[in-house]
mmCIF file of C-alpha atoms in Angstrom:
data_model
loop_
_atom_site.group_PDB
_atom_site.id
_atom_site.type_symbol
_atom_site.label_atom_id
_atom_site.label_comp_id
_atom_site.label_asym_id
_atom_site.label_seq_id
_atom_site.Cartn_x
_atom_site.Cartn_y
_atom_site.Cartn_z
ATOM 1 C CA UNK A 202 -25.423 27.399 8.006
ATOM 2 C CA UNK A 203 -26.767 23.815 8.744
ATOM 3 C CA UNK A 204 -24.585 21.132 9.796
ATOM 4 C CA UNK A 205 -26.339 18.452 7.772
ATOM 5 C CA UNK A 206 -25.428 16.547 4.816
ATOM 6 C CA UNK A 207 -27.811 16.486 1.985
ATOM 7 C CA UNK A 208 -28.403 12.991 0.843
ATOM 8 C CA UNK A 209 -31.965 11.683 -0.968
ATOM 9 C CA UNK A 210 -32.893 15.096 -0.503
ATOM 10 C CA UNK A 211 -32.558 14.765 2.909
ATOM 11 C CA UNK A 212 -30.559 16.583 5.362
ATOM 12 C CA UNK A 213 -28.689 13.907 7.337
ATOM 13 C CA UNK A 214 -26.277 15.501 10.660
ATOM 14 C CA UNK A 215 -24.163 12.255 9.920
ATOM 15 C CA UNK A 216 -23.095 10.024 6.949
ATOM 16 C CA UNK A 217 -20.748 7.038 6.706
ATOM 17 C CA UNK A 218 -17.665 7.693 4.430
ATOM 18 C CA UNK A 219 -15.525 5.310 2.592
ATOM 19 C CA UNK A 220 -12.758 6.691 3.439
ATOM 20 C CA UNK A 221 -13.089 7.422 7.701
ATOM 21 C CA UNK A 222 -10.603 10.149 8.022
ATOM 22 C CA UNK A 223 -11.018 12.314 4.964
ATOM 23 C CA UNK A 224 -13.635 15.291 4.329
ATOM 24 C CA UNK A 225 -16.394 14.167 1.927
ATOM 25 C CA UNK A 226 -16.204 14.059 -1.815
ATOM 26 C CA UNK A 227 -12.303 14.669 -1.355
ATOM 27 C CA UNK A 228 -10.102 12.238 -4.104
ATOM 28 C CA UNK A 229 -9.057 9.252 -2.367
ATOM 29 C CA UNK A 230 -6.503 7.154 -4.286
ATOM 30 C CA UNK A 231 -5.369 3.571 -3.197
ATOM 31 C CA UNK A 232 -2.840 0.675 -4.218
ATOM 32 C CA UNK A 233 -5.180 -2.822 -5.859
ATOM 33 C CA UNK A 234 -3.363 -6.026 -5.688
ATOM 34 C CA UNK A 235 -3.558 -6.996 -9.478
ATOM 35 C CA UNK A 236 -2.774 -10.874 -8.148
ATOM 36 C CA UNK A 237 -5.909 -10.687 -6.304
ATOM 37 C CA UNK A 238 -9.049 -10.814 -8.676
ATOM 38 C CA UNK A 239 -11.017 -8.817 -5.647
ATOM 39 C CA UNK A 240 -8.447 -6.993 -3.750
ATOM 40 C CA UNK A 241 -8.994 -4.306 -1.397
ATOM 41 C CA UNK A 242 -7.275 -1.111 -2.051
ATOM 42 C CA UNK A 243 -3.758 -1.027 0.245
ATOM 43 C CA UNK A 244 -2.677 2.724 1.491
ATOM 44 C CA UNK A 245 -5.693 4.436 0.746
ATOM 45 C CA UNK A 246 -4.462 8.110 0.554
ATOM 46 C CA UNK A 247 -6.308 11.142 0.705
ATOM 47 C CA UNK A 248 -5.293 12.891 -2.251
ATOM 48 C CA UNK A 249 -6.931 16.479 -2.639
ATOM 49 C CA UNK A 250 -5.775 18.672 -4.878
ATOM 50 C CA UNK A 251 -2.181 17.475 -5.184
ATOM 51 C CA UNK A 252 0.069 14.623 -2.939
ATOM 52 C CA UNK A 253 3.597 12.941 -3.120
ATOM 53 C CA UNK A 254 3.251 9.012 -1.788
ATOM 54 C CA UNK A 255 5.350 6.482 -1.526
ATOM 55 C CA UNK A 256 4.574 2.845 -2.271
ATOM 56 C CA UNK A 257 6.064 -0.013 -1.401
ATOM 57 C CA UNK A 258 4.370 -2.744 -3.372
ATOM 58 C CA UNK A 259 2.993 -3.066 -7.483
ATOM 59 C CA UNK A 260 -0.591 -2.756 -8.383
ATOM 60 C CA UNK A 261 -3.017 -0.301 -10.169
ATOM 61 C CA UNK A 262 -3.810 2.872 -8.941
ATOM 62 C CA UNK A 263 -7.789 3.252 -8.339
ATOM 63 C CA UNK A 264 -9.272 6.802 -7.650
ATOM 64 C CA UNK A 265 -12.759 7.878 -6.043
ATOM 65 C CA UNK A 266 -14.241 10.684 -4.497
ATOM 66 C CA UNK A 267 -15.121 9.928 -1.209
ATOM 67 C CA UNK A 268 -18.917 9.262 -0.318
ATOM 68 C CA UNK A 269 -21.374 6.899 1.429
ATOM 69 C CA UNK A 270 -21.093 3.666 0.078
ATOM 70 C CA UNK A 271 -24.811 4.626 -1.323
ATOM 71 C CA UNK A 272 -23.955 8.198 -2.391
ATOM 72 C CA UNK A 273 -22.412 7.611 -5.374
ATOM 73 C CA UNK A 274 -26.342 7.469 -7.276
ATOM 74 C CA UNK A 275 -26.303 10.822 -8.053
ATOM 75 C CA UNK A 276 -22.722 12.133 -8.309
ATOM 76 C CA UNK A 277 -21.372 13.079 -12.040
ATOM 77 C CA UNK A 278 -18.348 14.404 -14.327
ATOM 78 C CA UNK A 279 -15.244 13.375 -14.292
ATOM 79 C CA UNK A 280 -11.686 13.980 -12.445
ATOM 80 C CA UNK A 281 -8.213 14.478 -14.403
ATOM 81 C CA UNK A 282 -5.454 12.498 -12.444
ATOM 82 C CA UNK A 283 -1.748 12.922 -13.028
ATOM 83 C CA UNK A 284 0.264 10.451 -11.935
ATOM 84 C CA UNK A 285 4.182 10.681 -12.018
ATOM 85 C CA UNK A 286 6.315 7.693 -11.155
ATOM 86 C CA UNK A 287 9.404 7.406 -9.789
ATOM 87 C CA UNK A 288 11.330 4.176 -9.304
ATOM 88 C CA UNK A 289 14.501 4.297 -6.012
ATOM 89 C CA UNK A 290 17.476 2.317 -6.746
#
């Protein structure tokens, strides 16, 4: 088994992620400040198949799978999210 990545139909031993920490093409979620009109994402979270989070702060909730910034050419389909939300008092 080859420790390359295989991107443009090349094999590659090393690709820059989005997301630093996380294995590729894993679901990375994140917080975007709605009052910003181009907002990073806060708290990016590495998501897999299922994770509780905590938030401190409003926003929407933006999903991606994480690739190279230029990977995302040839990736296809489509995730289902489920998202339950709990307010503290």
């Amino acid at each position: 088994i080859s420790n390359c990545y295989v991107s443009g139909g090349t094999c590659r031993s090393r690709i820059i992620l989005r997301h630093k920490t996380a294995k590729r093409l894993r679901l990375i979620c994140g917080i975007k400040d709605d009052d910003v009109e181009e907002s990073i994402l806060l708290d990016n979270f590495d998501i897999g198949l299922e994770k509780e989070i905590c938030v401190n702060h409003s926003g929407s909730l933006v999903c991606y799978a994480n690739d190279a910034y230029t990977g995302y050419w040839n990736n296809q389909g489509q995730i289902d999210v489920s998202v339950n939300v709990y307010v503290s008092l």
